[in-house]
Tab-separated table of C-alpha atoms in Angstrom:
chain	number	residue	atom	x	y	z
A	12	UNK	CA	-19.706	-11.693	38.887
A	13	UNK	CA	-16.018	-12.634	38.635
A	14	UNK	CA	-16.486	-13.357	34.926
A	15	UNK	CA	-17.818	-9.835	34.301
A	16	UNK	CA	-14.929	-8.318	36.243
A	17	UNK	CA	-12.432	-10.366	34.209
A	18	UNK	CA	-14.033	-9.255	30.929
A	19	UNK	CA	-14.001	-5.638	32.088
A	20	UNK	CA	-10.286	-5.826	32.974
A	21	UNK	CA	-9.550	-7.483	29.596
A	22	UNK	CA	-11.468	-4.747	27.756
A	23	UNK	CA	-9.643	-1.960	29.623
A	24	UNK	CA	-6.316	-3.698	29.042
A	25	UNK	CA	-6.898	-4.037	25.277
A	26	UNK	CA	-7.979	-0.393	24.985
A	27	UNK	CA	-4.933	0.757	26.945
A	28	UNK	CA	-2.705	-1.359	24.731
A	29	UNK	CA	-4.314	0.110	21.575
A	30	UNK	CA	-3.779	3.654	22.850
A	31	UNK	CA	-0.181	2.972	23.892
A	32	UNK	CA	0.618	1.287	20.579
A	33	UNK	CA	-0.856	4.208	18.611
A	34	UNK	CA	1.381	6.644	20.541
A	35	UNK	CA	4.400	4.395	20.034
A	36	UNK	CA	3.495	3.683	16.392
A	37	UNK	CA	3.208	7.343	15.389
A	38	UNK	CA	6.562	8.120	17.039
A	39	UNK	CA	8.207	5.058	15.444
A	40	UNK	CA	6.824	5.939	12.024
A	41	UNK	CA	8.131	9.494	12.296
A	42	UNK	CA	11.584	8.230	13.222
A	43	UNK	CA	11.594	5.493	10.547
A	44	UNK	CA	10.444	7.914	7.835
A	45	UNK	CA	13.088	10.407	8.966
A	46	UNK	CA	15.781	7.717	8.767
A	47	UNK	CA	14.677	6.681	5.263
A	48	UNK	CA	14.603	10.312	4.086
A	49	UNK	CA	17.860	11.264	5.837
A	50	UNK	CA	16.146	13.511	8.405
A	51	UNK	CA	16.084	13.593	12.214
A	52	UNK	CA	12.346	13.429	12.904
A	53	UNK	CA	11.059	14.587	16.340
A	54	UNK	CA	13.920	15.835	18.534
A	55	UNK	CA	12.676	18.585	20.840
A	56	UNK	CA	9.864	17.243	23.056
A	57	UNK	CA	11.414	14.768	25.480
A	58	UNK	CA	14.561	12.702	25.005
A	59	UNK	CA	14.989	12.102	21.247
A	60	UNK	CA	11.494	13.585	20.769
A	61	UNK	CA	9.921	10.628	22.601
A	62	UNK	CA	7.173	12.781	24.175
A	63	UNK	CA	6.098	14.370	20.888
A	64	UNK	CA	3.108	12.059	20.304
A	65	UNK	CA	1.984	12.533	23.916
A	66	UNK	CA	2.078	16.308	23.357
A	67	UNK	CA	0.094	15.842	20.139
A	68	UNK	CA	-2.692	13.886	21.848
A	69	UNK	CA	-2.890	16.450	24.680
A	70	UNK	CA	-3.247	19.150	22.031
A	71	UNK	CA	-6.010	17.211	20.247
A	72	UNK	CA	-7.928	16.700	23.494
A	73	UNK	CA	-8.080	20.491	23.907
A	74	UNK	CA	-9.168	21.286	20.358
A	75	UNK	CA	-12.706	22.365	19.550
A	76	UNK	CA	-14.982	19.652	18.137
A	77	UNK	CA	-16.272	21.360	14.998
A	78	UNK	CA	-19.336	19.975	13.193
A	79	UNK	CA	-19.813	21.442	9.681
A	80	UNK	CA	-23.080	23.328	9.322
A	81	UNK	CA	-24.311	21.192	6.408
A	82	UNK	CA	-23.174	17.846	7.883
A	83	UNK	CA	-25.469	15.013	8.970
A	84	UNK	CA	-24.642	15.554	12.630
A	85	UNK	CA	-25.441	12.072	13.976
A	86	UNK	CA	-23.570	10.224	11.237
A	87	UNK	CA	-20.668	12.665	11.508
A	88	UNK	CA	-20.339	12.303	15.287
A	89	UNK	CA	-20.791	8.501	15.390
A	90	UNK	CA	-18.434	7.636	12.491
A	91	UNK	CA	-15.069	7.868	14.365
A	92	UNK	CA	-16.421	5.724	17.215
A	93	UNK	CA	-17.770	3.080	14.789
A	94	UNK	CA	-14.431	2.968	12.926
A	95	UNK	CA	-12.415	2.512	16.121
A	96	UNK	CA	-14.786	0.119	17.934
A	97	UNK	CA	-14.929	-2.208	14.892
A	98	UNK	CA	-11.124	-2.538	14.961
A	99	UNK	CA	-10.889	-2.640	18.766
A	100	UNK	CA	-13.372	-5.531	19.056
A	101	UNK	CA	-11.211	-7.586	16.698
A	102	UNK	CA	-8.552	-7.921	19.428
A	103	UNK	CA	-10.969	-9.903	21.622
A	104	UNK	CA	-10.349	-13.226	19.849
A	105	UNK	CA	-6.559	-13.001	19.384
A	106	UNK	CA	-4.411	-15.468	21.390
A	107	UNK	CA	-1.344	-13.924	23.061
A	108	UNK	CA	0.179	-17.048	24.631
A	109	UNK	CA	-0.698	-20.662	25.525
A	110	UNK	CA	-3.952	-20.415	27.461
A	111	UNK	CA	-4.018	-16.595	27.256
A	112	UNK	CA	-6.815	-15.234	25.059
A	113	UNK	CA	-9.325	-12.483	25.969
A	114	UNK	CA	-12.327	-14.372	24.570
A	115	UNK	CA	-11.913	-18.019	23.569
A	116	UNK	CA	-14.221	-19.022	20.736
A	117	UNK	CA	-13.984	-21.839	18.226
A	118	UNK	CA	-14.844	-19.460	15.349
A	119	UNK	CA	-12.382	-16.724	16.333
A	120	UNK	CA	-11.065	-16.150	12.805
A	121	UNK	CA	-14.588	-15.865	11.377
A	122	UNK	CA	-15.556	-13.444	14.167
A	123	UNK	CA	-12.554	-11.162	13.562
A	124	UNK	CA	-13.200	-10.746	9.846
A	125	UNK	CA	-16.907	-10.248	10.435
A	126	UNK	CA	-16.364	-7.524	13.026
A	127	UNK	CA	-13.595	-5.549	11.290
A	128	UNK	CA	-15.682	-5.384	8.093
A	129	UNK	CA	-17.908	-2.961	10.023
A	130	UNK	CA	-15.049	-0.446	9.729
A	131	UNK	CA	-16.098	0.088	6.101
A	132	UNK	CA	-19.527	1.191	7.334
A	133	UNK	CA	-17.894	3.718	9.684
A	134	UNK	CA	-15.762	5.118	6.843
A	135	UNK	CA	-18.854	5.505	4.639
A	136	UNK	CA	-20.648	7.221	7.549
A	137	UNK	CA	-17.707	9.626	7.903
A	138	UNK	CA	-17.680	10.472	4.193
A	139	UNK	CA	-21.434	10.843	3.752
A	140	UNK	CA	-22.017	12.567	7.090
A	141	UNK	CA	-19.360	15.225	6.359
A	142	UNK	CA	-21.328	16.479	3.305
A	143	UNK	CA	-18.005	17.240	1.656
A	144	UNK	CA	-17.004	16.164	-1.858
A	145	UNK	CA	-13.459	15.231	-0.785
A	146	UNK	CA	-14.789	13.161	2.108
A	147	UNK	CA	-17.368	11.248	0.079
A	148	UNK	CA	-14.840	10.522	-2.683
A	149	UNK	CA	-12.385	9.219	-0.092
A	150	UNK	CA	-15.090	7.099	1.556
A	151	UNK	CA	-16.215	5.555	-1.744
A	152	UNK	CA	-12.612	4.790	-2.711
A	153	UNK	CA	-12.038	3.195	0.685
A	154	UNK	CA	-15.176	1.038	0.501
A	155	UNK	CA	-14.293	-0.181	-3.011
A	156	UNK	CA	-10.704	-0.907	-1.972
A	157	UNK	CA	-11.441	-2.689	1.314
A	158	UNK	CA	-14.266	-4.821	-0.124
A	159	UNK	CA	-12.132	-5.765	-3.163
A	160	UNK	CA	-9.042	-6.750	-1.172
A	161	UNK	CA	-11.087	-8.817	1.285
A	162	UNK	CA	-11.460	-11.379	-1.537
A	163	UNK	CA	-7.760	-12.339	-1.989
A	164	UNK	CA	-7.202	-11.953	1.775
A	165	UNK	CA	-10.090	-14.342	2.399
A	166	UNK	CA	-8.757	-16.924	-0.083
A	167	UNK	CA	-5.277	-16.719	1.496
A	168	UNK	CA	-6.784	-17.256	4.964
A	169	UNK	CA	-8.912	-20.189	3.759
A	170	UNK	CA	-5.676	-21.754	2.440
A	171	UNK	CA	-4.433	-21.901	6.051
A	172	UNK	CA	-7.793	-22.981	7.469
A	173	UNK	CA	-7.943	-25.948	5.049
A	174	UNK	CA	-4.528	-27.094	6.286
A	175	UNK	CA	-5.359	-26.463	9.979
A	176	UNK	CA	-8.981	-27.733	9.766
A	177	UNK	CA	-10.199	-25.208	12.361
A	178	UNK	CA	-11.257	-21.574	12.796
A	179	UNK	CA	-10.083	-21.536	16.429
A	180	UNK	CA	-7.030	-19.247	16.507
A	181	UNK	CA	-5.672	-20.832	19.689
A	182	UNK	CA	-5.750	-24.277	18.045
A	183	UNK	CA	-4.093	-22.894	14.888
A	184	UNK	CA	-1.408	-21.391	17.141
A	185	UNK	CA	-0.794	-24.650	19.018
A	186	UNK	CA	-0.416	-26.568	15.743
A	187	UNK	CA	2.731	-24.578	14.894
A	188	UNK	CA	5.052	-25.700	17.689
A	189	UNK	CA	6.068	-28.416	20.116
A	190	UNK	CA	2.654	-28.296	21.831
A	191	UNK	CA	0.915	-29.582	18.678
A	192	UNK	CA	-1.388	-32.568	19.169
A	193	UNK	CA	-0.778	-33.882	15.629
A	194	UNK	CA	2.273	-34.478	13.444
A	195	UNK	CA	3.839	-31.400	11.857
A	196	UNK	CA	5.730	-31.848	8.603
A	197	UNK	CA	8.115	-29.281	7.170
A	198	UNK	CA	7.203	-28.833	3.448
A	199	UNK	CA	4.905	-31.840	3.814
A	200	UNK	CA	7.698	-34.433	4.227
A	201	UNK	CA	10.009	-33.877	7.244
A	202	UNK	CA	8.439	-34.608	10.651
A	203	UNK	CA	9.354	-31.681	12.936
A	204	UNK	CA	6.813	-32.339	15.722
A	205	UNK	CA	9.547	-32.736	18.365
A	206	UNK	CA	11.895	-30.146	16.858
A	207	UNK	CA	9.496	-27.198	16.723
A	208	UNK	CA	10.866	-23.735	16.112
A	209	UNK	CA	10.332	-21.936	12.831
A	210	UNK	CA	10.374	-25.260	10.952
A	211	UNK	CA	6.858	-25.982	12.234
A	212	UNK	CA	5.324	-22.632	11.280
A	213	UNK	CA	2.466	-22.777	8.776
A	214	UNK	CA	4.391	-20.704	6.255
A	215	UNK	CA	6.865	-23.617	5.952
A	216	UNK	CA	4.405	-26.520	6.299
A	217	UNK	CA	3.480	-26.181	2.623
A	218	UNK	CA	5.329	-24.160	-0.060
A	219	UNK	CA	2.172	-22.467	-1.374
A	220	UNK	CA	1.423	-21.009	2.086
A	221	UNK	CA	4.452	-18.731	1.649
A	222	UNK	CA	2.700	-17.280	-1.405
A	223	UNK	CA	-0.576	-17.074	0.563
A	224	UNK	CA	1.265	-15.145	3.294
A	225	UNK	CA	2.605	-12.594	0.791
A	226	UNK	CA	-0.884	-12.178	-0.726
A	227	UNK	CA	-2.453	-11.730	2.711
A	228	UNK	CA	0.183	-9.169	3.714
A	229	UNK	CA	-0.350	-7.114	0.531
A	230	UNK	CA	-4.132	-7.283	1.005
A	231	UNK	CA	-3.759	-6.263	4.665
A	232	UNK	CA	-1.983	-3.073	3.571
A	233	UNK	CA	-5.013	-2.234	1.424
A	234	UNK	CA	-7.407	-3.150	4.253
A	235	UNK	CA	-5.527	-0.734	6.529
A	236	UNK	CA	-5.503	2.039	3.881
A	237	UNK	CA	-1.714	2.085	4.084
A	238	UNK	CA	0.624	3.206	1.280
A	239	UNK	CA	0.929	2.280	-1.521
A	240	UNK	CA	-2.828	1.679	-1.140
A	241	UNK	CA	-3.722	4.977	0.577
A	242	UNK	CA	-5.854	6.473	-2.214
A	243	UNK	CA	-8.838	6.943	0.193
A	244	UNK	CA	-6.897	9.731	1.953
A	245	UNK	CA	-4.645	10.867	-0.909
A	246	UNK	CA	-3.602	14.293	0.355
A	247	UNK	CA	-2.543	15.488	-3.109
A	248	UNK	CA	-6.068	14.875	-4.424
A	249	UNK	CA	-8.561	14.729	-1.537
A	250	UNK	CA	-7.020	16.943	1.207
A	251	UNK	CA	-7.357	14.103	3.763
A	252	UNK	CA	-10.104	11.925	2.280
A	253	UNK	CA	-12.913	10.667	4.486
A	254	UNK	CA	-11.589	12.369	7.665
A	255	UNK	CA	-11.066	15.840	6.121
A	256	UNK	CA	-13.656	17.518	8.366
A	257	UNK	CA	-12.752	15.857	11.672
A	258	UNK	CA	-10.989	17.730	14.454
A	259	UNK	CA	-9.759	17.084	17.981
A	260	UNK	CA	-10.509	13.764	19.609
A	261	UNK	CA	-12.609	12.587	16.630
A	262	UNK	CA	-9.566	12.918	14.370
A	263	UNK	CA	-7.495	11.152	17.045
A	264	UNK	CA	-9.962	8.219	17.102
A	265	UNK	CA	-9.592	7.753	13.335
A	266	UNK	CA	-5.794	7.661	13.705
A	267	UNK	CA	-6.088	5.328	16.708
A	268	UNK	CA	-8.155	2.972	14.535
A	269	UNK	CA	-5.574	3.086	11.721
A	270	UNK	CA	-2.643	2.143	13.952
A	271	UNK	CA	-4.702	-0.443	15.842
A	272	UNK	CA	-5.654	-1.947	12.480
A	273	UNK	CA	-1.971	-2.124	11.509
A	274	UNK	CA	-1.222	-4.150	14.641
A	275	UNK	CA	-4.368	-6.276	14.274
A	276	UNK	CA	-3.766	-7.401	10.676
A	277	UNK	CA	-0.065	-7.999	11.428
A	278	UNK	CA	-0.920	-10.104	14.482
A	279	UNK	CA	-3.407	-12.145	12.429
A	280	UNK	CA	-0.604	-12.786	9.899
A	281	UNK	CA	1.682	-13.883	12.743
A	282	UNK	CA	-0.961	-16.236	14.167
A	283	UNK	CA	-1.893	-17.805	10.827
A	284	UNK	CA	1.500	-18.007	9.132
A	285	UNK	CA	4.432	-17.181	11.417
A	286	UNK	CA	4.000	-19.511	14.365
A	287	UNK	CA	1.820	-17.259	16.570
A	288	UNK	CA	3.174	-17.417	20.146
A	289	UNK	CA	5.535	-20.282	19.318
A	290	UNK	CA	9.276	-19.776	19.530
A	291	UNK	CA	11.422	-19.529	16.366
A	292	UNK	CA	14.155	-21.521	18.154
A	293	UNK	CA	14.167	-25.304	17.451
A	294	UNK	CA	15.142	-28.227	19.661
A	295	UNK	CA	18.605	-29.364	18.501
A	296	UNK	CA	19.496	-32.744	19.980
A	297	UNK	CA	19.848	-32.350	23.732
A	298	UNK	CA	19.619	-28.550	23.519
A	299	UNK	CA	15.876	-28.048	23.984
A	300	UNK	CA	15.651	-24.415	22.856
A	301	UNK	CA	12.003	-24.711	21.778
A	302	UNK	CA	10.997	-26.330	25.089
A	303	UNK	CA	12.854	-23.737	27.163
A	304	UNK	CA	11.388	-20.757	25.266
A	305	UNK	CA	7.745	-21.852	25.240
A	306	UNK	CA	5.328	-20.545	27.876
A	307	UNK	CA	3.010	-17.664	28.708
A	308	UNK	CA	5.669	-14.958	29.163
A	309	UNK	CA	7.690	-16.235	26.198
A	310	UNK	CA	4.504	-16.453	24.105
A	311	UNK	CA	3.626	-12.799	24.680
A	312	UNK	CA	7.212	-11.816	23.855
A	313	UNK	CA	7.296	-13.788	20.563
A	314	UNK	CA	3.882	-12.500	19.429
A	315	UNK	CA	4.830	-8.877	20.106
A	316	UNK	CA	8.267	-9.156	18.457
A	317	UNK	CA	6.911	-10.832	15.313
A	318	UNK	CA	3.972	-8.430	15.033
A	319	UNK	CA	6.132	-5.329	15.513
A	320	UNK	CA	8.444	-6.721	12.830
A	321	UNK	CA	5.554	-6.810	10.335
A	322	UNK	CA	4.384	-3.340	11.428
A	323	UNK	CA	7.932	-2.114	10.755
A	324	UNK	CA	7.741	-3.574	7.234
A	325	UNK	CA	4.409	-1.768	6.700
A	326	UNK	CA	6.080	1.526	7.653
A	327	UNK	CA	9.112	0.751	5.498
A	328	UNK	CA	6.843	0.127	2.480
A	329	UNK	CA	4.885	3.339	3.099
A	330	UNK	CA	7.992	5.511	2.915
A	331	UNK	CA	9.528	3.615	-0.008
A	332	UNK	CA	6.840	2.996	-2.646
A	333	UNK	CA	4.721	5.611	-4.486
A	334	UNK	CA	0.922	5.538	-4.278
A	335	UNK	CA	-0.841	3.357	-6.856
A	336	UNK	CA	-3.453	4.792	-9.218
A	337	UNK	CA	-6.956	3.448	-8.656
A	338	UNK	CA	-6.873	1.400	-11.895
A	339	UNK	CA	-3.501	-0.136	-10.924
A	340	UNK	CA	-4.855	-0.935	-7.474
A	341	UNK	CA	-7.914	-2.749	-8.850
A	342	UNK	CA	-5.903	-4.557	-11.539
A	343	UNK	CA	-3.507	-5.879	-8.900
A	344	UNK	CA	-6.425	-7.109	-6.808
A	345	UNK	CA	-8.658	-8.742	-9.411
A	346	UNK	CA	-6.153	-9.829	-12.088
A	347	UNK	CA	-3.179	-10.900	-9.954
A	348	UNK	CA	-3.854	-11.466	-6.255
A	349	UNK	CA	-7.340	-13.012	-6.482
A	350	UNK	CA	-6.486	-15.724	-9.087
A	351	UNK	CA	-3.221	-16.632	-7.322
A	352	UNK	CA	-4.926	-16.733	-3.901
A	353	UNK	CA	-7.681	-18.927	-5.364
A	354	UNK	CA	-5.014	-21.288	-6.726
A	355	UNK	CA	-3.412	-21.426	-3.248
A	356	UNK	CA	-6.783	-22.402	-1.786
A	357	UNK	CA	-7.194	-25.242	-4.305
A	358	UNK	CA	-3.640	-26.468	-3.650
A	359	UNK	CA	-4.389	-26.490	0.106
A	360	UNK	CA	-7.280	-28.872	-0.495
A	361	UNK	CA	-5.095	-31.244	-2.506
A	362	UNK	CA	-2.220	-30.891	0.015
A	363	UNK	CA	-4.495	-31.745	2.950
A	364	UNK	CA	-5.876	-34.852	1.234
A	365	UNK	CA	-2.674	-36.303	-0.232
A	366	UNK	CA	0.224	-35.141	1.944
A	367	UNK	CA	-1.164	-34.875	5.480
C-alpha cells in the first residue's frame, strides 16, 4: 500500500512540476523574446508582468470547448491528452539526484524514447480528427520531422550508451562524477576519478561526444517542434498547424506538452552529456569542492540549473534564427546530422575497445 501511495505522490509531484514549469517557461520566453527584440514584454499583470501566464491559464479554463461540426469527435477530444501524457510519462525514469528517481529501471533511456514517440500519434490524431486542411498538413509535417530527427538523435544517444555500457540513467549519471565505480578519463587519457567536476562529464570523456551532444541538441529542437524547426505550426502558412481548431483547456494541454517536452529533452541532454546531477566544481588538492557539493539537495540544484540553461538556449535560438524550409530541414537531417551521428557511434565503439 505504501508503494502505491509513493507512486501517487510522485505522479502528482511531476504533474505539478510540469504545470509550474509551463507557466514559468511561457513567462520567461516572453521576457527573453522581448529582450532580444528590444521590447518590454508583459508588464501589467503582477510585478513585472509575472502573473500574466497565470491570468492566461485562468482565461483558458473558462473558454468554451468547441468541437468542429465535421471533426472526428473522439480523435479530436483525445489528441491533446495523448500528446501531453506521452511527454509527462517520460519524466518517470529521469534521475534528479543520487538515489532520487521516480521509477528506477535498468532500461530507463529505452523507456523514455519509446514513450515520447507516442506524441507523434497524438499529433496525427489532432490533425486528422480536426478535419481541417491546415491541421492535417501540420500533423503530417510534424510526423515526418519527428520520425526523421529521431534517427540522428538515436545515433548520438547510442554513442553515449556504448561508452557507458548501460541504459540505466542513474548509472550513467553516477559515472560522471566522484561517485563513479570505475575509472573516469578526461579525453580518454587523464584519470579524473578523484577530481570529478566538469572534467568527468561524458561530453569531455571523449572528443566525439561533444559533436554527439551538438547533434542531439539540434535534433531535440526538431523533436520539440521548436524554431527553426517549427514548420508543423508555421503561422504564416498553416494558421497554427495541427492545433488550429483547439480551444480552452485542450489548447492549454498542447502548450503544456510543448514546454514539458522542452524541459524533458534538455534534462536528457544534461543526464547523458553534461554530468547529470554531478557538480561542475572539481576537487583541487585539499579543497574538496566536488565532495562538498555532491548530495541529494545539490543534485537537484545542479540538474535544474543545467536544464534551465539548455532551455534558455532553446528560447534564444527560437528568437534569433529564421524558420527552415521543409527541404532544408530534411537535407540537414539526412545529409548532415545522420552521417555524422553514425560516425560518432562507430568512433564510440572503437574508443570503448581501445582507450577504456
